Coordinates of C-alpha atoms in Angstrom, one line a residue:
Chain A
M1 CA 30.5 -66.9 49.0
S2 CA 32.0 -70.2 50.0
V3 CA 33.7 -72.0 47.0
T4 CA 34.9 -75.1 48.4
R5 CA 38.2 -76.7 47.4
A6 CA 36.2 -78.9 45.0
D7 CA 34.5 -76.3 43.0
R8 CA 38.1 -74.7 42.3
A9 CA 39.9 -77.6 40.6
P10 CA 41.4 -76.4 38.0
D11 CA 42.1 -73.2 39.9
P12 CA 41.5 -70.4 37.6
H13 CA 43.3 -68.4 39.8
A14 CA 46.1 -69.8 39.5
A15 CA 46.1 -70.0 35.6
A16 CA 46.0 -66.8 35.4
R17 CA 49.1 -66.6 37.9
G18 CA 50.8 -68.5 35.9
T19 CA 52.1 -71.2 38.2
P20 CA 50.0 -74.3 37.0
P21 CA 48.5 -76.6 39.5
A22 CA 51.4 -79.3 40.1
A23 CA 49.0 -82.0 38.8
A24 CA 48.9 -80.3 35.1
R25 CA 52.2 -80.2 34.7
P26 CA 53.8 -82.6 32.7
P27 CA 56.5 -84.3 34.4
G28 CA 59.9 -83.2 32.6
S29 CA 58.4 -80.1 30.9
G30 CA 59.9 -76.9 32.3
V31 CA 57.1 -74.7 29.9
P32 CA 53.8 -74.5 31.8
P33 CA 51.3 -75.8 29.8
A34 CA 49.1 -72.7 28.2
V35 CA 45.9 -71.2 29.9
S36 CA 42.8 -72.2 27.6
V37 CA 40.8 -69.7 27.0
G38 CA 37.6 -71.1 28.7
Q39 CA 39.7 -70.9 32.5
R40 CA 40.2 -67.3 31.6
V41 CA 36.8 -66.1 30.3
F42 CA 35.8 -68.1 33.3
A43 CA 37.9 -66.4 35.7
A44 CA 36.5 -63.0 34.3
L45 CA 32.8 -64.1 34.9
K46 CA 33.0 -65.3 38.1
L47 CA 35.0 -61.7 39.0
L48 CA 32.1 -59.8 37.3
L49 CA 29.9 -61.8 38.8
A50 CA 31.3 -61.1 42.4
I51 CA 31.5 -57.3 41.7
A52 CA 27.9 -57.8 40.5
L53 CA 26.4 -59.5 43.3
S54 CA 28.2 -56.4 45.6
G55 CA 26.5 -54.0 43.4
F56 CA 23.3 -55.9 44.2
L57 CA 23.5 -56.1 47.9
R58 CA 24.9 -52.0 48.0
A59 CA 22.0 -51.3 45.7
L60 CA 19.3 -52.6 47.8
G61 CA 20.8 -51.2 51.2
A62 CA 21.0 -48.0 49.7
L63 CA 17.0 -48.6 48.9
G64 CA 16.7 -49.5 52.0
V65 CA 17.3 -46.3 53.5
L66 CA 15.3 -44.1 51.0
V67 CA 12.2 -46.3 51.8
C68 CA 13.4 -45.3 55.4
L69 CA 13.7 -42.0 54.8
A70 CA 10.6 -41.4 52.4
S71 CA 8.8 -43.0 55.0
L72 CA 9.8 -41.3 57.6
V73 CA 8.3 -37.9 55.9
F74 CA 5.2 -40.2 55.2
L75 CA 4.4 -41.0 58.6
A76 CA 5.8 -37.8 60.6
L77 CA 3.6 -36.0 58.7
R78 CA 0.8 -38.1 59.0
L79 CA 0.7 -39.6 62.2
L80 CA 2.2 -37.1 64.9
P81 CA -0.8 -35.0 66.3
G82 CA -1.6 -32.2 64.6
D83 CA -3.8 -31.7 61.0
P84 CA -1.8 -31.2 58.1
A85 CA -4.6 -29.3 56.8
A86 CA -4.6 -26.2 59.6
L87 CA -0.3 -26.1 59.3
V88 CA -0.8 -24.9 55.8
L89 CA -3.5 -23.4 56.2
G90 CA -3.2 -22.0 59.4
D91 CA -5.8 -21.2 62.7
Q92 CA -8.1 -19.3 61.0
A93 CA -9.2 -21.4 58.0
S94 CA -12.7 -22.8 57.6
E95 CA -13.6 -26.2 58.0
V96 CA -14.8 -26.4 54.6
D97 CA -11.2 -24.9 53.1
R98 CA -9.5 -27.4 55.3
A99 CA -11.9 -30.6 54.7
L100 CA -10.8 -29.5 50.6
L101 CA -7.4 -29.6 51.1
R102 CA -7.6 -32.5 52.7
A103 CA -8.9 -33.9 50.3
K104 CA -6.5 -32.9 47.4
L105 CA -3.5 -34.4 49.6
G106 CA -5.6 -37.5 49.8
L107 CA -5.3 -37.1 53.8
D108 CA -9.1 -38.3 53.9
Q109 CA -7.9 -41.5 52.9
P110 CA -7.1 -44.7 55.4
L111 CA -3.3 -44.5 56.1
W112 CA -2.4 -47.8 54.5
L113 CA -4.4 -46.3 51.0
Q114 CA -2.3 -42.9 51.4
Y115 CA 0.9 -44.9 51.7
V116 CA 0.3 -47.1 48.6
H117 CA -0.5 -43.9 46.4
F118 CA 2.5 -41.9 48.2
I119 CA 4.8 -44.9 47.1
W120 CA 3.5 -45.4 43.3
G121 CA 3.9 -41.4 43.4
L122 CA 7.2 -41.5 44.3
I123 CA 8.2 -44.9 41.6
R124 CA 6.1 -42.4 38.8
F125 CA 7.7 -39.0 39.8
D126 CA 4.4 -37.9 40.5
L127 CA 3.7 -36.5 43.5
G128 CA 1.2 -33.8 43.0
E129 CA 1.3 -30.1 42.6
S130 CA 2.8 -28.2 44.7
L131 CA 1.0 -25.8 47.1
G132 CA 2.7 -22.7 47.1
R133 CA 3.0 -22.5 43.2
P134 CA -0.6 -24.2 41.9
G135 CA -0.1 -26.2 38.3
V136 CA 4.0 -26.6 39.0
S137 CA 4.5 -29.9 40.1
A138 CA 6.5 -31.0 42.4
Y139 CA 8.8 -33.2 40.6
S140 CA 9.8 -30.2 38.4
E141 CA 10.2 -28.3 41.1
V142 CA 12.7 -30.8 42.6
M143 CA 14.5 -31.3 38.8
R144 CA 15.0 -27.8 38.7
A145 CA 16.8 -27.5 42.0
L146 CA 18.8 -30.8 41.8
G147 CA 21.3 -28.8 39.5
P148 CA 22.5 -26.0 41.4
T149 CA 22.9 -28.3 44.7
A150 CA 24.6 -30.9 42.6
A151 CA 27.3 -29.0 40.9
L152 CA 27.3 -26.7 44.5
A153 CA 28.5 -30.9 46.4
G154 CA 30.2 -32.0 43.5
T155 CA 32.3 -29.0 43.2
A156 CA 33.1 -29.6 46.7
V157 CA 33.7 -33.5 46.8
G158 CA 36.6 -32.5 43.9
L159 CA 38.1 -29.6 45.5
G160 CA 38.0 -30.9 49.0
T161 CA 39.3 -34.6 47.5
V162 CA 42.2 -32.8 45.6
L163 CA 42.9 -30.3 48.4
G164 CA 42.9 -33.2 51.8
T165 CA 45.4 -35.1 49.6
T166 CA 47.6 -32.2 48.4
A167 CA 47.8 -31.7 52.5
A168 CA 48.1 -35.1 53.5
L169 CA 51.5 -35.6 50.6
A170 CA 52.9 -32.3 52.5
C171 CA 52.0 -33.3 55.8
V172 CA 54.4 -37.0 55.0
G173 CA 56.8 -35.7 51.7
P174 CA 59.9 -33.8 52.5
W175 CA 58.9 -30.5 50.6
F176 CA 58.3 -28.4 53.9
G177 CA 60.8 -29.9 56.0
A178 CA 60.5 -29.6 59.8
R179 CA 57.7 -27.1 58.5
R180 CA 55.2 -30.5 57.4
E181 CA 54.2 -30.6 61.1
W182 CA 52.9 -26.7 61.0
V183 CA 50.6 -28.0 57.8
H184 CA 49.4 -31.0 60.6
R185 CA 48.6 -28.9 62.6
A186 CA 46.5 -26.5 60.4
V187 CA 44.7 -29.4 59.3
L188 CA 44.3 -30.6 62.8
A189 CA 43.1 -26.6 63.7
V190 CA 40.6 -26.6 60.3
A191 CA 38.7 -30.1 61.3
A192 CA 38.1 -29.1 64.7
T193 CA 36.4 -25.8 62.9
P194 CA 32.8 -26.3 62.4
L195 CA 31.6 -24.9 59.3
L196 CA 29.2 -22.3 60.6
A197 CA 32.0 -21.1 62.6
F198 CA 34.2 -19.8 59.7
A199 CA 32.3 -20.0 56.6
P200 CA 30.4 -16.6 57.7
I201 CA 33.6 -14.9 58.6
L202 CA 35.3 -16.3 55.3
T203 CA 32.4 -15.2 53.8
F204 CA 32.5 -11.4 55.4
I205 CA 36.3 -11.0 54.3
F206 CA 36.4 -12.3 51.2
A207 CA 33.2 -11.4 50.0
V208 CA 32.4 -7.6 52.2
R209 CA 35.8 -6.8 53.1
L210 CA 38.1 -7.4 50.2
R211 CA 35.2 -7.9 47.5
W212 CA 37.0 -10.5 45.5
V213 CA 33.7 -12.5 45.2
P214 CA 30.5 -11.5 45.3
L215 CA 28.3 -11.0 47.6
P216 CA 25.6 -13.7 49.3
G217 CA 22.7 -13.4 47.6
D218 CA 24.0 -11.7 44.2
P219 CA 22.0 -13.4 41.5
D220 CA 24.9 -13.5 39.2
S221 CA 27.6 -14.3 41.2
G222 CA 28.0 -17.1 38.4
A223 CA 31.5 -19.6 38.8
A224 CA 33.2 -17.1 40.9
G225 CA 30.4 -17.6 43.6
L226 CA 29.9 -20.9 43.0
M227 CA 33.5 -21.5 43.5
F228 CA 33.7 -20.0 46.9
A229 CA 30.6 -21.4 48.2
A230 CA 32.2 -24.8 47.3
G231 CA 35.4 -23.8 48.1
L232 CA 33.8 -23.5 51.8
L233 CA 32.0 -26.3 51.8
S234 CA 35.2 -28.1 50.7
L235 CA 36.9 -27.6 53.4
P236 CA 35.6 -29.3 56.2
L237 CA 35.9 -32.3 53.8
A238 CA 39.3 -31.8 52.8
A239 CA 41.1 -31.5 56.5
Q240 CA 39.5 -34.9 57.1
V241 CA 40.8 -36.6 53.9
A242 CA 44.3 -34.8 55.0
R243 CA 44.3 -36.1 58.2
I244 CA 43.3 -39.6 57.4
G245 CA 45.3 -39.5 54.2
R246 CA 48.4 -38.6 56.4
A247 CA 47.9 -41.4 58.9
A248 CA 47.4 -43.9 55.7
L249 CA 50.6 -42.4 54.5
L250 CA 52.6 -42.6 57.4
D251 CA 51.3 -46.4 57.8
Q252 CA 52.9 -46.9 54.0
A253 CA 56.4 -45.1 55.1
R254 CA 57.9 -47.8 56.6
A255 CA 56.7 -50.3 53.9
K256 CA 59.9 -51.8 52.1
Y257 CA 58.8 -51.5 48.6
L258 CA 58.9 -47.4 48.9
E259 CA 62.8 -48.5 50.1
V260 CA 63.3 -50.4 47.3
A261 CA 61.3 -47.2 44.8
F262 CA 63.8 -44.8 46.6
A263 CA 66.6 -47.1 46.0
K264 CA 66.1 -47.4 42.3
G265 CA 66.4 -43.9 42.1
A266 CA 62.7 -42.2 42.1
S267 CA 61.9 -38.8 43.3
P268 CA 60.1 -38.1 46.3
A269 CA 57.4 -36.7 44.7
R270 CA 57.2 -40.2 42.4
V271 CA 57.6 -42.2 45.5
W272 CA 54.9 -40.9 47.4
V273 CA 52.5 -39.7 44.5
V274 CA 52.7 -43.1 42.2
H275 CA 53.8 -45.5 44.6
A276 CA 52.2 -44.6 48.2
L277 CA 49.5 -43.0 47.3
P278 CA 47.3 -45.9 45.2
V279 CA 47.9 -47.5 48.6
A280 CA 46.5 -45.0 50.5
S281 CA 43.7 -44.5 48.7
T282 CA 41.2 -46.6 49.8
P283 CA 41.4 -45.1 53.2
I284 CA 40.4 -41.4 51.6
S285 CA 37.7 -42.9 49.8
V286 CA 36.0 -44.4 52.9
V287 CA 36.6 -40.8 54.3
V288 CA 34.9 -39.4 51.6
A289 CA 32.4 -41.5 51.6
A290 CA 31.7 -40.9 55.4
Q291 CA 31.5 -37.3 55.0
L292 CA 28.6 -36.7 52.1
G293 CA 26.0 -36.8 54.7
A294 CA 27.8 -34.0 56.6
L295 CA 28.7 -32.3 53.2
L296 CA 24.7 -32.6 52.1
G297 CA 23.9 -30.7 55.6
G298 CA 26.5 -28.4 54.7
A299 CA 25.4 -27.8 51.4
V300 CA 22.0 -26.8 53.0
V301 CA 23.8 -23.8 55.7
L302 CA 25.8 -22.8 52.6
E303 CA 23.1 -22.4 50.1
R304 CA 20.8 -20.7 53.1
L305 CA 24.3 -18.4 53.6
F306 CA 24.8 -17.4 50.5
E307 CA 20.7 -17.4 49.3
R308 CA 21.5 -19.7 46.5
P309 CA 18.9 -21.7 44.4
G310 CA 19.1 -25.4 45.4
L311 CA 17.7 -28.6 46.6
G312 CA 18.5 -26.9 50.1
S313 CA 16.2 -23.8 49.5
L314 CA 13.9 -25.7 48.2
M315 CA 13.8 -27.6 51.1
L316 CA 13.4 -24.7 53.4
N317 CA 11.3 -22.5 51.4
A318 CA 8.7 -25.1 51.1
Y319 CA 9.4 -26.2 55.0
A320 CA 8.4 -22.5 55.9
A321 CA 5.3 -22.4 53.3
R322 CA 4.0 -26.4 54.7
D323 CA 4.4 -27.4 51.2
I324 CA 3.8 -30.8 51.6
P325 CA 4.5 -32.4 48.1
V326 CA 7.5 -30.3 47.7
L327 CA 8.3 -31.3 50.8
E328 CA 8.3 -34.9 50.5
A329 CA 9.5 -34.3 47.2
S330 CA 12.4 -32.8 48.1
V331 CA 13.9 -34.5 51.5
V332 CA 13.5 -38.1 48.8
A333 CA 15.8 -36.7 46.5
A334 CA 18.1 -35.1 49.2
G335 CA 18.1 -38.7 50.1
L336 CA 18.5 -39.8 46.6
L337 CA 21.4 -37.7 46.1
F338 CA 22.8 -38.8 48.9
V339 CA 22.8 -42.7 48.5
V340 CA 24.1 -42.2 44.9
A341 CA 27.0 -40.7 45.6
Q342 CA 27.7 -43.2 48.5
A343 CA 26.7 -46.0 46.0
M344 CA 29.5 -44.0 44.2
A345 CA 32.2 -43.9 46.6
G346 CA 31.7 -47.2 47.1
F347 CA 31.7 -48.2 43.5
V348 CA 35.2 -46.5 43.2
Q349 CA 36.4 -48.6 46.4
A350 CA 36.1 -51.6 45.0
A351 CA 38.1 -50.9 42.0
V352 CA 40.7 -49.4 43.8
D353 CA 40.5 -52.4 46.4
P354 CA 40.2 -55.6 45.2
R355 CA 39.8 -57.0 48.8
G356 CA 35.6 -54.8 49.0
R357 CA 34.8 -57.0 46.5
E358 CA 34.9 -60.3 48.5
L359 CA 31.8 -60.6 50.8
Chain B
M1 CA 53.4 -41.5 76.3
K2 CA 56.1 -40.3 78.5
G3 CA 55.5 -36.5 78.0
S4 CA 51.5 -37.1 78.4
T5 CA 51.6 -38.1 82.2
K6 CA 53.6 -35.2 83.1
R7 CA 50.6 -33.3 82.1
P8 CA 47.9 -32.2 84.8
Q9 CA 45.3 -34.4 84.7
F10 CA 42.0 -33.0 83.4
L11 CA 43.2 -30.1 81.6
E12 CA 41.6 -30.5 78.3
V13 CA 38.4 -30.3 80.4
V14 CA 39.4 -26.9 81.5
P15 CA 38.1 -24.6 78.9
L16 CA 34.5 -26.7 78.5
A17 CA 34.5 -25.2 82.1
L18 CA 35.0 -22.1 81.9
V19 CA 32.5 -21.1 78.8
F20 CA 30.0 -23.7 81.4
I21 CA 30.6 -21.5 84.6
A22 CA 30.5 -18.5 82.4
A23 CA 27.4 -19.1 80.3
A24 CA 25.5 -20.4 83.4
S25 CA 26.5 -17.3 85.4
V26 CA 25.6 -14.9 83.1
V27 CA 22.4 -17.1 82.9
W28 CA 21.6 -17.1 86.8
L29 CA 22.9 -13.6 87.8
S30 CA 21.2 -12.1 85.3
E31 CA 17.0 -11.2 85.0
A32 CA 17.0 -9.8 81.8
D33 CA 15.3 -12.0 79.5
P34 CA 17.6 -12.9 76.2
A35 CA 15.0 -12.4 73.7
R36 CA 14.1 -8.8 75.0
L37 CA 14.1 -6.5 72.6
H38 CA 15.4 -2.3 72.4
L39 CA 14.2 -1.0 69.0
Q40 CA 16.3 2.3 69.5
L41 CA 19.5 0.1 70.2
S42 CA 19.0 -1.8 66.9
W43 CA 22.7 -3.5 65.4
A44 CA 24.2 -0.8 68.1
P45 CA 28.3 -1.4 68.4
P46 CA 30.2 -2.9 71.7
G47 CA 29.6 0.2 74.5
A48 CA 29.9 0.1 78.4
D49 CA 26.1 -0.7 78.7
R50 CA 26.2 -3.8 76.7
L51 CA 29.2 -5.4 76.5
L52 CA 28.9 -7.2 73.2
G53 CA 26.8 -4.9 71.8
S54 CA 23.1 -5.3 70.3
G55 CA 22.1 -7.1 67.4
D56 CA 18.9 -7.1 65.3
A57 CA 15.7 -5.4 66.9
G58 CA 18.4 -4.6 69.8
V59 CA 18.5 -8.5 71.7
D60 CA 21.7 -7.9 74.1
L61 CA 24.4 -9.8 72.0
G62 CA 25.7 -11.0 75.4
L63 CA 22.7 -12.1 77.5
L64 CA 21.7 -13.9 74.1
A65 CA 24.9 -15.9 73.5
A66 CA 25.2 -16.8 76.8
H67 CA 21.8 -18.3 77.3
A68 CA 22.2 -19.8 74.2
T69 CA 25.7 -21.1 75.0
F70 CA 24.0 -22.7 78.5
R71 CA 21.1 -23.9 76.3
A72 CA 23.0 -25.5 73.9
L73 CA 25.5 -27.4 76.6
V74 CA 22.2 -28.3 78.6
L75 CA 21.0 -30.3 75.4
A76 CA 24.1 -32.0 74.6
L77 CA 24.6 -33.3 77.5
V78 CA 21.0 -34.6 78.2
V79 CA 21.1 -36.1 74.6
A80 CA 24.8 -37.6 74.8
S81 CA 23.6 -38.9 77.7
F82 CA 19.9 -40.6 76.4
G83 CA 22.3 -42.2 73.9
F84 CA 24.5 -43.4 76.2
V85 CA 22.6 -45.0 78.2
L86 CA 19.8 -46.4 75.2
G87 CA 22.9 -47.5 73.2
T88 CA 25.3 -49.2 75.7
S89 CA 22.0 -51.2 77.2
V90 CA 20.9 -52.5 73.2
G91 CA 24.5 -53.0 72.5
A92 CA 25.6 -54.8 75.2
S93 CA 22.0 -57.3 75.6
A94 CA 22.9 -57.6 71.6
G95 CA 26.4 -58.5 72.0
L96 CA 25.3 -60.8 75.1
S97 CA 22.3 -63.0 72.9
G98 CA 24.4 -63.2 69.9
G99 CA 23.4 -64.5 66.7
G100 CA 20.9 -63.0 65.1
I101 CA 20.2 -60.3 66.9
E102 CA 23.6 -59.1 67.3
R103 CA 23.4 -58.9 63.5
W104 CA 20.2 -56.7 63.6
T105 CA 21.8 -54.4 65.7
L106 CA 24.6 -54.0 63.7
R107 CA 22.4 -53.3 60.3
A108 CA 19.9 -51.1 62.3
C109 CA 23.0 -49.0 63.6
D110 CA 24.2 -49.3 59.9
L111 CA 20.9 -47.7 58.8
V112 CA 20.6 -44.9 61.4
Q113 CA 24.4 -44.0 61.3
S114 CA 24.3 -43.8 57.2
F115 CA 20.9 -41.2 57.4
P116 CA 22.1 -37.9 56.9
T117 CA 21.0 -36.1 59.9
F118 CA 19.9 -33.4 58.3
L119 CA 17.2 -34.5 56.3
L120 CA 16.0 -36.5 59.5
A121 CA 15.4 -33.6 61.3
L122 CA 13.7 -31.7 58.5
A123 CA 11.7 -34.9 58.0
V124 CA 10.1 -35.0 62.0
L125 CA 10.3 -31.1 62.5
S126 CA 8.0 -30.0 59.2
A127 CA 5.3 -32.3 61.5
V128 CA 5.1 -29.8 64.1
R129 CA 3.9 -26.1 64.1
V130 CA 6.4 -24.3 66.0
P131 CA 9.7 -26.8 66.7
S132 CA 10.3 -26.6 70.4
R133 CA 13.9 -26.7 72.1
M134 CA 12.2 -30.7 73.2
H135 CA 11.4 -31.6 69.6
I136 CA 14.8 -30.8 68.2
G137 CA 16.4 -32.9 70.9
L138 CA 13.9 -35.7 70.2
V139 CA 15.4 -35.3 66.3
F140 CA 19.1 -35.8 68.0
C141 CA 18.2 -38.6 70.2
I142 CA 16.0 -40.4 67.5
S143 CA 20.2 -40.9 65.8
A144 CA 22.2 -40.9 69.2
W145 CA 22.0 -44.3 69.9
A146 CA 23.8 -45.8 67.2
P147 CA 27.4 -45.4 67.7
F148 CA 26.9 -46.1 71.0
A149 CA 25.5 -49.1 70.4
R150 CA 28.7 -49.9 67.5
L151 CA 31.2 -49.4 70.3
A152 CA 29.4 -51.6 73.2
L153 CA 28.5 -54.3 71.2
A154 CA 31.6 -54.6 70.1
Q155 CA 33.0 -54.3 73.6
T156 CA 30.8 -57.1 74.9
R157 CA 31.6 -59.6 72.1
S158 CA 35.3 -59.7 73.0
L159 CA 34.4 -59.8 77.1
R160 CA 31.7 -62.5 76.1
E161 CA 35.3 -64.1 75.2
S162 CA 37.3 -62.9 77.7
Q163 CA 39.1 -65.4 80.4
F164 CA 37.5 -63.8 83.4
V165 CA 33.9 -63.8 82.7
E166 CA 34.6 -68.0 81.5
A167 CA 36.0 -68.1 85.3
A168 CA 32.8 -66.4 86.8
R169 CA 30.7 -68.8 84.6
A170 CA 32.8 -71.5 85.6
M171 CA 32.6 -70.4 89.4
G172 CA 28.9 -70.7 88.6
A173 CA 28.1 -66.9 88.9
S174 CA 24.2 -66.3 87.7
P175 CA 24.3 -64.8 84.4
A176 CA 22.4 -61.5 86.1
R177 CA 25.7 -61.7 88.2
V178 CA 28.3 -62.1 85.0
V179 CA 26.1 -59.1 83.2
F180 CA 26.3 -56.5 85.6
L181 CA 29.6 -56.9 87.8
H182 CA 31.8 -57.9 85.0
V183 CA 30.7 -57.4 81.6
V184 CA 29.3 -53.7 82.0
P185 CA 32.0 -52.2 84.5
N186 CA 34.7 -53.0 82.0
L187 CA 32.6 -52.1 79.0
L188 CA 31.6 -48.4 80.4
G189 CA 34.8 -46.2 79.7
P190 CA 35.6 -47.4 76.2
V191 CA 31.8 -46.4 75.9
A192 CA 32.1 -42.9 77.8
V193 CA 34.5 -42.2 74.9
Q194 CA 31.7 -41.2 72.6
L195 CA 30.2 -38.9 74.8
G196 CA 32.4 -35.9 73.9
T197 CA 32.0 -36.6 69.6
A198 CA 28.5 -37.3 70.5
A199 CA 27.6 -33.8 72.3
A200 CA 30.0 -31.9 69.7
G201 CA 28.0 -33.5 67.3
V202 CA 24.6 -32.2 68.8
V203 CA 26.0 -28.5 69.6
I204 CA 26.7 -28.5 65.6
G205 CA 23.9 -29.9 64.7
E206 CA 21.8 -27.6 66.7
T207 CA 23.2 -24.4 65.2
A208 CA 22.5 -25.8 61.9
L209 CA 19.2 -26.1 62.4
G210 CA 19.0 -22.7 64.1
F211 CA 21.0 -21.3 61.3
V212 CA 18.2 -22.1 58.5
G213 CA 15.1 -21.2 60.4
L214 CA 14.5 -24.5 62.3
G215 CA 15.5 -23.2 65.6
P216 CA 13.4 -22.8 68.9
P217 CA 10.7 -19.9 67.9
D218 CA 12.1 -17.8 71.2
G219 CA 15.2 -17.1 68.5
V220 CA 17.7 -17.8 71.7
S221 CA 19.8 -20.4 70.3
L222 CA 23.7 -20.1 68.4
G223 CA 22.2 -20.6 65.0
S224 CA 19.5 -17.5 65.3
L225 CA 23.0 -15.7 67.0
L226 CA 24.6 -16.7 63.3
E227 CA 22.1 -15.6 61.2
Q228 CA 21.6 -12.7 62.9
G229 CA 25.6 -11.8 62.1
T230 CA 25.2 -13.1 58.7
L231 CA 22.2 -10.6 58.3
G232 CA 23.8 -7.7 59.6
M233 CA 27.2 -8.8 57.9
L234 CA 26.8 -5.5 56.1
R235 CA 26.0 -2.9 58.5
A236 CA 27.1 -4.5 62.0
P237 CA 30.0 -7.0 61.3
H238 CA 30.6 -7.1 65.1
V239 CA 27.5 -9.3 65.3
L240 CA 29.1 -12.4 62.8
V241 CA 31.9 -11.7 65.1
V242 CA 30.3 -12.3 68.4
G243 CA 28.2 -15.4 66.8
A244 CA 31.2 -17.4 65.0
L245 CA 33.5 -16.9 68.1
T246 CA 30.8 -18.3 70.4
V247 CA 30.0 -20.9 68.0
L248 CA 34.0 -21.6 68.0
C249 CA 33.9 -21.3 71.8
V250 CA 31.2 -24.3 72.6
S251 CA 32.3 -26.6 69.9
G252 CA 36.4 -26.4 70.4
S253 CA 36.0 -26.6 74.3
L254 CA 33.8 -29.5 74.1
Q255 CA 36.1 -31.1 71.4
L256 CA 38.8 -30.5 73.5
A257 CA 37.6 -32.1 76.3
S258 CA 35.6 -34.8 74.7
E259 CA 40.0 -35.3 73.5
G260 CA 40.8 -35.0 76.9
L261 CA 38.4 -38.0 78.2
R262 CA 39.3 -40.2 75.6
R263 CA 43.1 -40.0 76.4
R264 CA 42.5 -40.8 80.3
I265 CA 40.1 -43.5 78.9
N266 CA 42.8 -45.1 76.9
Q267 CA 45.5 -44.3 80.1
G268 CA 43.5 -46.3 82.3
L269 CA 42.8 -49.0 80.2

């Protein structure tokens, strides 16, 4: 956005700051003139426009990612060597059966027509019936699986952010004294450990040995099962948040405004949480957004580990059974979940840090 | 910085070298096939014959872990080198040509990097009947180049404006001479830092794919080892411990080595 000097005379921002341009000030009077309602509305509109524009561009990018992913699934199944019908039915199936299935999936049409049908189906939320469960649409299968996955991933994001921020505060605050270096080391250790190495071990300890949480595969594991799975999933995220949050807080530690707050007699908790944390929250939201893809992969792994229903289980089962409509629908749905979560993180970022709004 | 200069060089690479040598020596020295089953030994605990015990259907866990580690490390090495070569050339040429090509390369990097790798893998692997290690490597190669390209581009951009390149141009050096003698050698160090990170990412990604059943069909992968452990969690916990510790050793040693590489290159600069 290029705004020339001439465009913004009289400068609405200057008016909002309460320092009117020198030319507008009547000579000899110390009282600034009242800011007109029109100027304020103009400034607010400009801000809204900037937010809307950046939101639009972000949505466009997210849509691009989604279309790429959908096209990739589509093309992978059709362009790579091998007959999808043979993949579904196996090598022993008769040629007639294969031809029937090809017709049912629309594989006998030219590629561009298939693609148009596919995209049109995506827009109408209709990718055909599940091959594994005839009569059930792929879309309804996905909708049923979306809830548990969203609950798992959402809880994990919330837990991870809170846990990581708390750990970051513990690393910089005075509460642990010299032992805060231990907190930092623990954070680094967790950050370096892959989820796959510690999730099964912790599950064994807490579910099999101590029996504190339901066993994997328990159909009525309920809230305890969800919390445990989400807690495991949140640990890598929490470690990253703590690492970056600590660095961001230490960056602020030397800032003058914290000294002022200390000098005014604020408690350490107040200084760090009320004054420093909001400034450090921008890098934290960046980390959370960057970790969303890994979180989604982790959710698939944990759904497998705990045999929980969800998008990951649906995808893997559809993959194993070569249920093409369900596979396409669930991969696109997972991509949608990912871009929506990323867009939300971007929105939070823009709300916290006004610099992100400038294009 | 003072403390770190006293440190022996390459200390961080030692664990990775140990893990690799241990796995490779088992792979070279023992003739046995890691996929061979001894049904009567199913889930047998560690003993004198098999130091790490047996897993599902009586596979030798020690042998399986060594082979899986070796293959995972080789895969990681191949994918990371591929990403390094391709990403550096793409990034450097985009950085040198500048303008629209540079912008579009950055866009492409954004797109590839914001893709959830797992979904990408699922989309590509869904098209093959039985995913082999080749296919899995291919999936990682699709996205491996992007971080390298981004680093190389940023580095080229700053080298482009640097005084010694300007001086070389002023002395009448041909563009090819400038690129290969002045830009590329100064580019490689900072970009190579990404090698370790990329390799660790590939090992973890391969393990995750194997764990959810997208691994190679012979079951010789870290992910399959872990999956056996979770399946036999109730009757044979030692399988779980072996699997988790192996994954931990491999990814941990890789990360240590990449940290060492980073420190060494940053010191050299």
